[in-house]
């Protein structure tokens, strides 16, 4: 007698069975595959999910863990105490709800409901389940949300290293946005010597860095975060302060203070290159103190300090900033590891949005 080749509902097994075509006449192959899955291809019945669930979800006591969808349906029914109303509220047919409840009772090994033609009454076990299930499901929902948040880079501890010159505006703005938009992130920011930032990102001491200039470094990726105009800081009583813009040649006639090259060789070289073609050659010097918030050396009314526009944010009283006409802009970069986790991708997305909203990268 030829064995019938009946195709069951394979929605749960689409990937496992994709390679087998039941219509190719090889019923033996189809039936053998069904038996390996623990199913009877001759019955034509829908695959029994419970049979697979027995192997996958066991409670501490060895009992089968309940189907959470059916459990949620049960809670609706426990509120309505009427199959018709509960099915309508859930949005499924009443026979399907009845089948779900019978399956749930079978899984638990006890009756949950006493049914009659007019109403539904919870058994002692049903009442206990209706009381204890909501907090358990809420905890499960939180676990799912936590996993999704972690996968989206919205959870964890984040350490950002930044150049001191980026600490006046750029770094605080990014840190604030990360904290406000991601309550599950613990964000810390630490000032660092600029040449140390890329290596610290590469070896994992920090998660991300913010640097002035495109700093060299291996095993990192740099993203342009901000472009700022270049100008000079000077005393308000300086002769050039009366001009809305200053010519590069006019600035070169005064002593120019540049950042120490050891602290940031990229920016030092970019700023000094602005005056390469001026004659006579300007007089450059570096400050005795690497980062002097009071800018004492500018108060003589003679010295100028080439700097990006962001310097205006933390400018001491008595000083001002004027742009240099025709000077190329300076750049500020976000530094991330070459191999990026969801947390790194989250930082990148937040930084990109922030740069757009604050017009840090004008067209």
PDB file of N, CA and C in Angstrom, residues 236-316:
ATOM      1  N   UNK A 236      40.423  93.060  23.210  1.00  0.00           N
ATOM      2  CA  UNK A 236      39.418  93.957  22.641  1.00  0.00           C
ATOM      3  C   UNK A 236      40.009  95.314  22.255  1.00  0.00           C
ATOM      4  N   UNK A 237      41.114  95.700  22.886  1.00  0.00           N
ATOM      5  CA  UNK A 237      41.739  96.975  22.555  1.00  0.00           C
ATOM      6  C   UNK A 237      42.853  96.819  21.522  1.00  0.00           C
ATOM      7  N   UNK A 238      42.997  95.634  20.941  1.00  0.00           N
ATOM      8  CA  UNK A 238      43.991  95.419  19.898  1.00  0.00           C
ATOM      9  C   UNK A 238      43.607  96.239  18.660  1.00  0.00           C
ATOM     10  N   UNK A 239      44.578  96.788  17.934  1.00  0.00           N
ATOM     11  CA  UNK A 239      44.270  97.594  16.743  1.00  0.00           C
ATOM     12  C   UNK A 239      43.437  96.865  15.690  1.00  0.00           C
ATOM     13  N   UNK A 240      43.602  95.529  15.573  1.00  0.00           N
ATOM     14  CA  UNK A 240      42.849  94.779  14.566  1.00  0.00           C
ATOM     15  C   UNK A 240      41.435  94.418  15.020  1.00  0.00           C
ATOM     16  N   UNK A 241      41.120  94.631  16.283  1.00  0.00           N
ATOM     17  CA  UNK A 241      39.803  94.234  16.803  1.00  0.00           C
ATOM     18  C   UNK A 241      38.673  95.049  16.199  1.00  0.00           C
ATOM     19  N   UNK A 242      38.984  96.198  15.618  1.00  0.00           N
ATOM     20  CA  UNK A 242      37.934  97.045  15.036  1.00  0.00           C
ATOM     21  C   UNK A 242      37.450  96.525  13.693  1.00  0.00           C
ATOM     22  N   UNK A 243      38.149  95.526  13.118  1.00  0.00           N
ATOM     23  CA  UNK A 243      37.763  94.965  11.820  1.00  0.00           C
ATOM     24  C   UNK A 243      36.859  93.741  12.016  1.00  0.00           C
ATOM     25  N   UNK A 244      35.765  93.640  11.238  1.00  0.00           N
ATOM     26  CA  UNK A 244      34.925  92.430  11.350  1.00  0.00           C
ATOM     27  C   UNK A 244      35.636  91.177  10.853  1.00  0.00           C
ATOM     28  N   UNK A 245      36.535  91.323   9.899  1.00  0.00           N
ATOM     29  CA  UNK A 245      37.389  90.240   9.423  1.00  0.00           C
ATOM     30  C   UNK A 245      38.812  90.773   9.323  1.00  0.00           C
ATOM     31  N   UNK A 246      39.774  89.879   9.495  1.00  0.00           N
ATOM     32  CA  UNK A 246      41.174  90.276   9.478  1.00  0.00           C
ATOM     33  C   UNK A 246      41.875  89.560   8.331  1.00  0.00           C
ATOM     34  N   UNK A 247      42.654  90.302   7.570  1.00  0.00           N
ATOM     35  CA  UNK A 247      43.456  89.697   6.515  1.00  0.00           C
ATOM     36  C   UNK A 247      44.586  88.875   7.142  1.00  0.00           C
ATOM     37  N   UNK A 248      44.903  87.757   6.515  1.00  0.00           N
ATOM     38  CA  UNK A 248      45.977  86.906   7.022  1.00  0.00           C
ATOM     39  C   UNK A 248      47.294  87.668   7.079  1.00  0.00           C
ATOM     40  N   UNK A 249      47.568  88.472   6.054  1.00  0.00           N
ATOM     41  CA  UNK A 249      48.823  89.234   6.033  1.00  0.00           C
ATOM     42  C   UNK A 249      48.875  90.248   7.159  1.00  0.00           C
ATOM     43  N   UNK A 250      47.719  90.856   7.491  1.00  0.00           N
ATOM     44  CA  UNK A 250      47.704  91.825   8.587  1.00  0.00           C
ATOM     45  C   UNK A 250      47.969  91.125   9.921  1.00  0.00           C
ATOM     46  N   UNK A 251      47.393  89.940  10.110  1.00  0.00           N
ATOM     47  CA  UNK A 251      47.633  89.210  11.353  1.00  0.00           C
ATOM     48  C   UNK A 251      49.089  88.793  11.472  1.00  0.00           C
ATOM     49  N   UNK A 252      49.720  88.486  10.340  1.00  0.00           N
ATOM     50  CA  UNK A 252      51.109  88.009  10.364  1.00  0.00           C
ATOM     51  C   UNK A 252      52.085  89.082  10.814  1.00  0.00           C
ATOM     52  N   UNK A 253      51.628  90.324  10.853  1.00  0.00           N
ATOM     53  CA  UNK A 253      52.511  91.405  11.288  1.00  0.00           C
ATOM     54  C   UNK A 253      52.668  91.446  12.806  1.00  0.00           C
ATOM     55  N   UNK A 254      51.892  90.655  13.512  1.00  0.00           N
ATOM     56  CA  UNK A 254      51.930  90.657  14.980  1.00  0.00           C
ATOM     57  C   UNK A 254      52.455  89.311  15.486  1.00  0.00           C
ATOM     58  N   UNK A 255      52.925  89.264  16.719  1.00  0.00           N
ATOM     59  CA  UNK A 255      53.332  87.966  17.297  1.00  0.00           C
ATOM     60  C   UNK A 255      52.149  86.995  17.322  1.00  0.00           C
ATOM     61  N   UNK A 256      52.390  85.778  16.923  1.00  0.00           N
ATOM     62  CA  UNK A 256      51.329  84.768  16.840  1.00  0.00           C
ATOM     63  C   UNK A 256      51.631  83.637  17.807  1.00  0.00           C
ATOM     64  N   UNK A 257      50.676  83.373  18.673  1.00  0.00           N
ATOM     65  CA  UNK A 257      50.833  82.273  19.620  1.00  0.00           C
ATOM     66  C   UNK A 257      50.153  81.029  19.054  1.00  0.00           C
ATOM     67  N   UNK A 258      50.913  79.974  18.936  1.00  0.00           N
ATOM     68  CA  UNK A 258      50.388  78.708  18.429  1.00  0.00           C
ATOM     69  C   UNK A 258      50.375  77.683  19.553  1.00  0.00           C
ATOM     70  N   UNK A 259      49.471  76.700  19.473  1.00  0.00           N
ATOM     71  CA  UNK A 259      49.504  75.618  20.473  1.00  0.00           C
ATOM     72  C   UNK A 259      50.796  74.832  20.350  1.00  0.00           C
ATOM     73  N   UNK A 260      51.226  74.257  21.453  1.00  0.00           N
ATOM     74  CA  UNK A 260      52.438  73.446  21.471  1.00  0.00           C
ATOM     75  C   UNK A 260      52.288  72.298  20.464  1.00  0.00           C
ATOM     76  N   UNK A 261      53.256  72.137  19.592  1.00  0.00           N
ATOM     77  CA  UNK A 261      53.157  71.103  18.568  1.00  0.00           C
ATOM     78  C   UNK A 261      53.083  69.707  19.169  1.00  0.00           C
ATOM     79  N   UNK A 262      53.729  69.499  20.304  1.00  0.00           N
ATOM     80  CA  UNK A 262      53.678  68.178  20.935  1.00  0.00           C
ATOM     81  C   UNK A 262      52.275  67.847  21.409  1.00  0.00           C
ATOM     82  N   UNK A 263      51.480  68.869  21.749  1.00  0.00           N
ATOM     83  CA  UNK A 263      50.120  68.645  22.241  1.00  0.00           C
ATOM     84  C   UNK A 263      49.155  68.307  21.117  1.00  0.00           C
ATOM     85  N   UNK A 264      49.361  68.896  19.935  1.00  0.00           N
ATOM     86  CA  UNK A 264      48.478  68.626  18.803  1.00  0.00           C
ATOM     87  C   UNK A 264      49.202  68.997  17.518  1.00  0.00           C
ATOM     88  N   UNK A 265      50.056  68.118  17.018  1.00  0.00           N
ATOM     89  CA  UNK A 265      50.842  68.452  15.827  1.00  0.00           C
ATOM     90  C   UNK A 265      49.989  68.756  14.607  1.00  0.00           C
ATOM     91  N   UNK A 266      48.852  68.102  14.466  1.00  0.00           N
ATOM     92  CA  UNK A 266      48.002  68.320  13.296  1.00  0.00           C
ATOM     93  C   UNK A 266      47.503  69.759  13.265  1.00  0.00           C
ATOM     94  N   UNK A 267      46.927  70.233  14.376  1.00  0.00           N
ATOM     95  CA  UNK A 267      46.392  71.594  14.421  1.00  0.00           C
ATOM     96  C   UNK A 267      47.521  72.620  14.368  1.00  0.00           C
ATOM     97  N   UNK A 268      48.625  72.356  15.063  1.00  0.00           N
ATOM     98  CA  UNK A 268      49.772  73.270  15.013  1.00  0.00           C
ATOM     99  C   UNK A 268      50.210  73.495  13.566  1.00  0.00           C
ATOM    100  N   UNK A 269      50.332  72.407  12.816  1.00  0.00           N
ATOM    101  CA  UNK A 269      50.800  72.521  11.436  1.00  0.00           C
ATOM    102  C   UNK A 269      49.768  73.202  10.545  1.00  0.00           C
ATOM    103  N   UNK A 270      48.486  72.951  10.782  1.00  0.00           N
ATOM    104  CA  UNK A 270      47.455  73.601   9.974  1.00  0.00           C
ATOM    105  C   UNK A 270      47.439  75.111  10.212  1.00  0.00           C
ATOM    106  N   UNK A 271      47.552  75.517  11.463  1.00  0.00           N
ATOM    107  CA  UNK A 271      47.521  76.945  11.774  1.00  0.00           C
ATOM    108  C   UNK A 271      48.772  77.659  11.268  1.00  0.00           C
ATOM    109  N   UNK A 272      49.925  77.043  11.446  1.00  0.00           N
ATOM    110  CA  UNK A 272      51.152  77.685  10.967  1.00  0.00           C
ATOM    111  C   UNK A 272      51.168  77.776   9.447  1.00  0.00           C
ATOM    112  N   UNK A 273      50.541  76.789   8.764  1.00  0.00           N
ATOM    113  CA  UNK A 273      50.516  76.798   7.300  1.00  0.00           C
ATOM    114  C   UNK A 273      49.717  77.974   6.747  1.00  0.00           C
ATOM    115  N   UNK A 274      48.805  78.546   7.543  1.00  0.00           N
ATOM    116  CA  UNK A 274      48.043  79.702   7.077  1.00  0.00           C
ATOM    117  C   UNK A 274      48.951  80.867   6.714  1.00  0.00           C
ATOM    118  N   UNK A 275      50.097  80.942   7.380  1.00  0.00           N
ATOM    119  CA  UNK A 275      50.971  82.102   7.233  1.00  0.00           C
ATOM    120  C   UNK A 275      52.248  81.761   6.459  1.00  0.00           C
ATOM    121  N   UNK A 276      52.243  80.615   5.757  1.00  0.00           N
ATOM    122  CA  UNK A 276      53.447  80.146   5.083  1.00  0.00           C
ATOM    123  C   UNK A 276      53.917  81.133   4.014  1.00  0.00           C
ATOM    124  N   UNK A 277      52.973  81.755   3.314  1.00  0.00           N
ATOM    125  CA  UNK A 277      53.340  82.593   2.170  1.00  0.00           C
ATOM    126  C   UNK A 277      53.421  84.080   2.515  1.00  0.00           C
ATOM    127  N   UNK A 278      53.255  84.428   3.774  1.00  0.00           N
ATOM    128  CA  UNK A 278      53.315  85.843   4.148  1.00  0.00           C
ATOM    129  C   UNK A 278      54.768  86.289   4.293  1.00  0.00           C
ATOM    130  N   UNK A 279      54.996  87.548   3.936  1.00  0.00           N
ATOM    131  CA  UNK A 279      56.320  88.135   4.083  1.00  0.00           C
ATOM    132  C   UNK A 279      56.176  89.482   4.782  1.00  0.00           C
ATOM    133  N   UNK A 280      57.047  89.766   5.752  1.00  0.00           N
ATOM    134  CA  UNK A 280      58.060  88.864   6.312  1.00  0.00           C
ATOM    135  C   UNK A 280      57.410  87.739   7.096  1.00  0.00           C
ATOM    136  N   UNK A 281      58.154  86.685   7.410  1.00  0.00           N
ATOM    137  CA  UNK A 281      57.617  85.554   8.140  1.00  0.00           C
ATOM    138  C   UNK A 281      57.175  85.996   9.533  1.00  0.00           C
ATOM    139  N   UNK A 282      56.035  85.519   9.971  1.00  0.00           N
ATOM    140  CA  UNK A 282      55.547  85.932  11.294  1.00  0.00           C
ATOM    141  C   UNK A 282      56.408  85.365  12.419  1.00  0.00           C
ATOM    142  N   UNK A 283      56.250  85.970  13.570  1.00  0.00           N
ATOM    143  CA  UNK A 283      56.957  85.501  14.765  1.00  0.00           C
ATOM    144  C   UNK A 283      56.029  84.580  15.549  1.00  0.00           C
ATOM    145  N   UNK A 284      56.328  83.304  15.552  1.00  0.00           N
ATOM    146  CA  UNK A 284      55.530  82.323  16.277  1.00  0.00           C
ATOM    147  C   UNK A 284      56.137  82.068  17.650  1.00  0.00           C
ATOM    148  N   UNK A 285      55.271  81.793  18.614  1.00  0.00           N
ATOM    149  CA  UNK A 285      55.742  81.309  19.909  1.00  0.00           C
ATOM    150  C   UNK A 285      54.665  80.434  20.526  1.00  0.00           C
ATOM    151  N   UNK A 286      55.029  79.605  21.454  1.00  0.00           N
ATOM    152  CA  UNK A 286      54.075  78.762  22.170  1.00  0.00           C
ATOM    153  C   UNK A 286      53.978  79.257  23.605  1.00  0.00           C
ATOM    154  N   UNK A 287      52.807  79.097  24.229  1.00  0.00           N
ATOM    155  CA  UNK A 287      52.626  79.617  25.595  1.00  0.00           C
ATOM    156  C   UNK A 287      53.422  78.806  26.602  1.00  0.00           C
ATOM    157  N   UNK A 288      53.803  79.487  27.684  1.00  0.00           N
ATOM    158  CA  UNK A 288      54.515  78.786  28.747  1.00  0.00           C
ATOM    159  C   UNK A 288      53.611  77.779  29.437  1.00  0.00           C
ATOM    160  N   UNK A 289      52.307  78.091  29.527  1.00  0.00           N
ATOM    161  CA  UNK A 289      51.308  77.192  30.105  1.00  0.00           C
ATOM    162  C   UNK A 289      50.494  76.634  28.954  1.00  0.00           C
ATOM    163  N   UNK A 290      50.384  75.292  28.877  1.00  0.00           N
ATOM    164  CA  UNK A 290      49.769  74.667  27.710  1.00  0.00           C
ATOM    165  C   UNK A 290      48.298  75.020  27.560  1.00  0.00           C
ATOM    166  N   UNK A 291      47.602  75.251  28.656  1.00  0.00           N
ATOM    167  CA  UNK A 291      46.178  75.575  28.545  1.00  0.00           C
ATOM    168  C   UNK A 291      45.833  76.606  29.621  1.00  0.00           C
ATOM    169  N   UNK A 292      45.935  77.874  29.249  1.00  0.00           N
ATOM    170  CA  UNK A 292      45.719  78.977  30.176  1.00  0.00           C
ATOM    171  C   UNK A 292      44.350  79.578  29.900  1.00  0.00           C
ATOM    172  N   UNK A 293      43.392  79.285  30.788  1.00  0.00           N
ATOM    173  CA  UNK A 293      42.032  79.764  30.584  1.00  0.00           C
ATOM    174  C   UNK A 293      41.956  81.293  30.572  1.00  0.00           C
ATOM    175  N   UNK A 294      42.844  81.975  31.293  1.00  0.00           N
ATOM    176  CA  UNK A 294      42.766  83.442  31.367  1.00  0.00           C
ATOM    177  C   UNK A 294      43.384  84.120  30.152  1.00  0.00           C
ATOM    178  N   UNK A 295      44.166  83.370  29.353  1.00  0.00           N
ATOM    179  CA  UNK A 295      44.795  83.926  28.146  1.00  0.00           C
ATOM    180  C   UNK A 295      45.575  85.208  28.463  1.00  0.00           C
ATOM    181  N   UNK A 296      46.398  85.147  29.472  1.00  0.00           N
ATOM    182  CA  UNK A 296      47.115  86.345  29.926  1.00  0.00           C
ATOM    183  C   UNK A 296      48.016  86.946  28.850  1.00  0.00           C
ATOM    184  N   UNK A 297      48.604  86.110  28.015  1.00  0.00           N
ATOM    185  CA  UNK A 297      49.562  86.627  27.035  1.00  0.00           C
ATOM    186  C   UNK A 297      48.896  87.436  25.925  1.00  0.00           C
ATOM    187  N   UNK A 298      47.558  87.356  25.803  1.00  0.00           N
ATOM    188  CA  UNK A 298      46.865  88.131  24.776  1.00  0.00           C
ATOM    189  C   UNK A 298      46.482  89.523  25.266  1.00  0.00           C
ATOM    190  N   UNK A 299      46.578  89.738  26.548  1.00  0.00           N
ATOM    191  CA  UNK A 299      46.081  90.995  27.109  1.00  0.00           C
ATOM    192  C   UNK A 299      47.051  92.156  26.888  1.00  0.00           C
ATOM    193  N   UNK A 300      48.215  91.882  26.292  1.00  0.00           N
ATOM    194  CA  UNK A 300      49.150  92.975  26.010  1.00  0.00           C
ATOM    195  C   UNK A 300      48.691  93.842  24.850  1.00  0.00           C
ATOM    196  N   UNK A 301      47.631  93.407  24.152  1.00  0.00           N
ATOM    197  CA  UNK A 301      47.140  94.201  23.026  1.00  0.00           C
ATOM    198  C   UNK A 301      47.988  94.070  21.788  1.00  0.00           C
ATOM    199  N   UNK A 302      48.888  93.097  21.764  1.00  0.00           N
ATOM    200  CA  UNK A 302      49.784  92.901  20.621  1.00  0.00           C
ATOM    201  C   UNK A 302      49.664  91.480  20.076  1.00  0.00           C
ATOM    202  N   UNK A 303      49.773  90.493  20.944  1.00  0.00           N
ATOM    203  CA  UNK A 303      49.802  89.089  20.538  1.00  0.00           C
ATOM    204  C   UNK A 303      48.432  88.628  20.033  1.00  0.00           C
ATOM    205  N   UNK A 304      48.444  87.794  19.003  1.00  0.00           N
ATOM    206  CA  UNK A 304      47.248  87.153  18.460  1.00  0.00           C
ATOM    207  C   UNK A 304      47.380  85.638  18.639  1.00  0.00           C
ATOM    208  N   UNK A 305      46.234  84.971  18.773  1.00  0.00           N
ATOM    209  CA  UNK A 305      46.231  83.509  18.904  1.00  0.00           C
ATOM    210  C   UNK A 305      45.302  82.915  17.849  1.00  0.00           C
ATOM    211  N   UNK A 306      45.842  82.360  16.759  1.00  0.00           N
ATOM    212  CA  UNK A 306      44.984  81.682  15.786  1.00  0.00           C
ATOM    213  C   UNK A 306      44.172  80.575  16.464  1.00  0.00           C
ATOM    214  N   UNK A 307      42.881  80.553  16.190  1.00  0.00           N
ATOM    215  CA  UNK A 307      41.993  79.591  16.866  1.00  0.00           C
ATOM    216  C   UNK A 307      40.710  79.437  16.064  1.00  0.00           C
ATOM    217  N   UNK A 308      40.050  78.306  16.291  1.00  0.00           N
ATOM    218  CA  UNK A 308      38.757  78.089  15.679  1.00  0.00           C
ATOM    219  C   UNK A 308      37.666  78.906  16.346  1.00  0.00           C
ATOM    220  N   UNK A 309      36.540  79.002  15.661  1.00  0.00           N
ATOM    221  CA  UNK A 309      35.431  79.828  16.145  1.00  0.00           C
ATOM    222  C   UNK A 309      34.877  79.328  17.472  1.00  0.00           C
ATOM    223  N   UNK A 310      35.061  78.042  17.760  1.00  0.00           N
ATOM    224  CA  UNK A 310      34.549  77.497  19.014  1.00  0.00           C
ATOM    225  C   UNK A 310      35.188  78.155  20.225  1.00  0.00           C
ATOM    226  N   UNK A 311      36.338  78.842  20.041  1.00  0.00           N
ATOM    227  CA  UNK A 311      37.000  79.517  21.153  1.00  0.00           C
ATOM    228  C   UNK A 311      36.135  80.614  21.740  1.00  0.00           C
ATOM    229  N   UNK A 312      35.180  81.116  20.960  1.00  0.00           N
ATOM    230  CA  UNK A 312      34.305  82.194  21.438  1.00  0.00           C
ATOM    231  C   UNK A 312      33.494  81.737  22.651  1.00  0.00           C
ATOM    232  N   UNK A 313      33.162  80.449  22.706  1.00  0.00           N
ATOM    233  CA  UNK A 313      32.296  79.934  23.767  1.00  0.00           C
ATOM    234  C   UNK A 313      32.900  80.135  25.149  1.00  0.00           C
ATOM    235  N   UNK A 314      34.213  79.912  25.278  1.00  0.00           N
ATOM    236  CA  UNK A 314      34.868  80.010  26.593  1.00  0.00           C
ATOM    237  C   UNK A 314      35.826  81.192  26.646  1.00  0.00           C
ATOM    238  N   UNK A 315      35.437  82.267  26.004  1.00  0.00           N
ATOM    239  CA  UNK A 315      36.337  83.410  25.887  1.00  0.00           C
ATOM    240  C   UNK A 315      36.332  84.245  27.163  1.00  0.00           C
ATOM    241  N   UNK A 316      37.504  84.536  27.741  1.00  0.00           N
ATOM    242  CA  UNK A 316      37.557  85.363  28.957  1.00  0.00           C
ATOM    243  C   UNK A 316      37.155  86.808  28.665  1.00  0.00           C
TER     244      UNK A 316
END
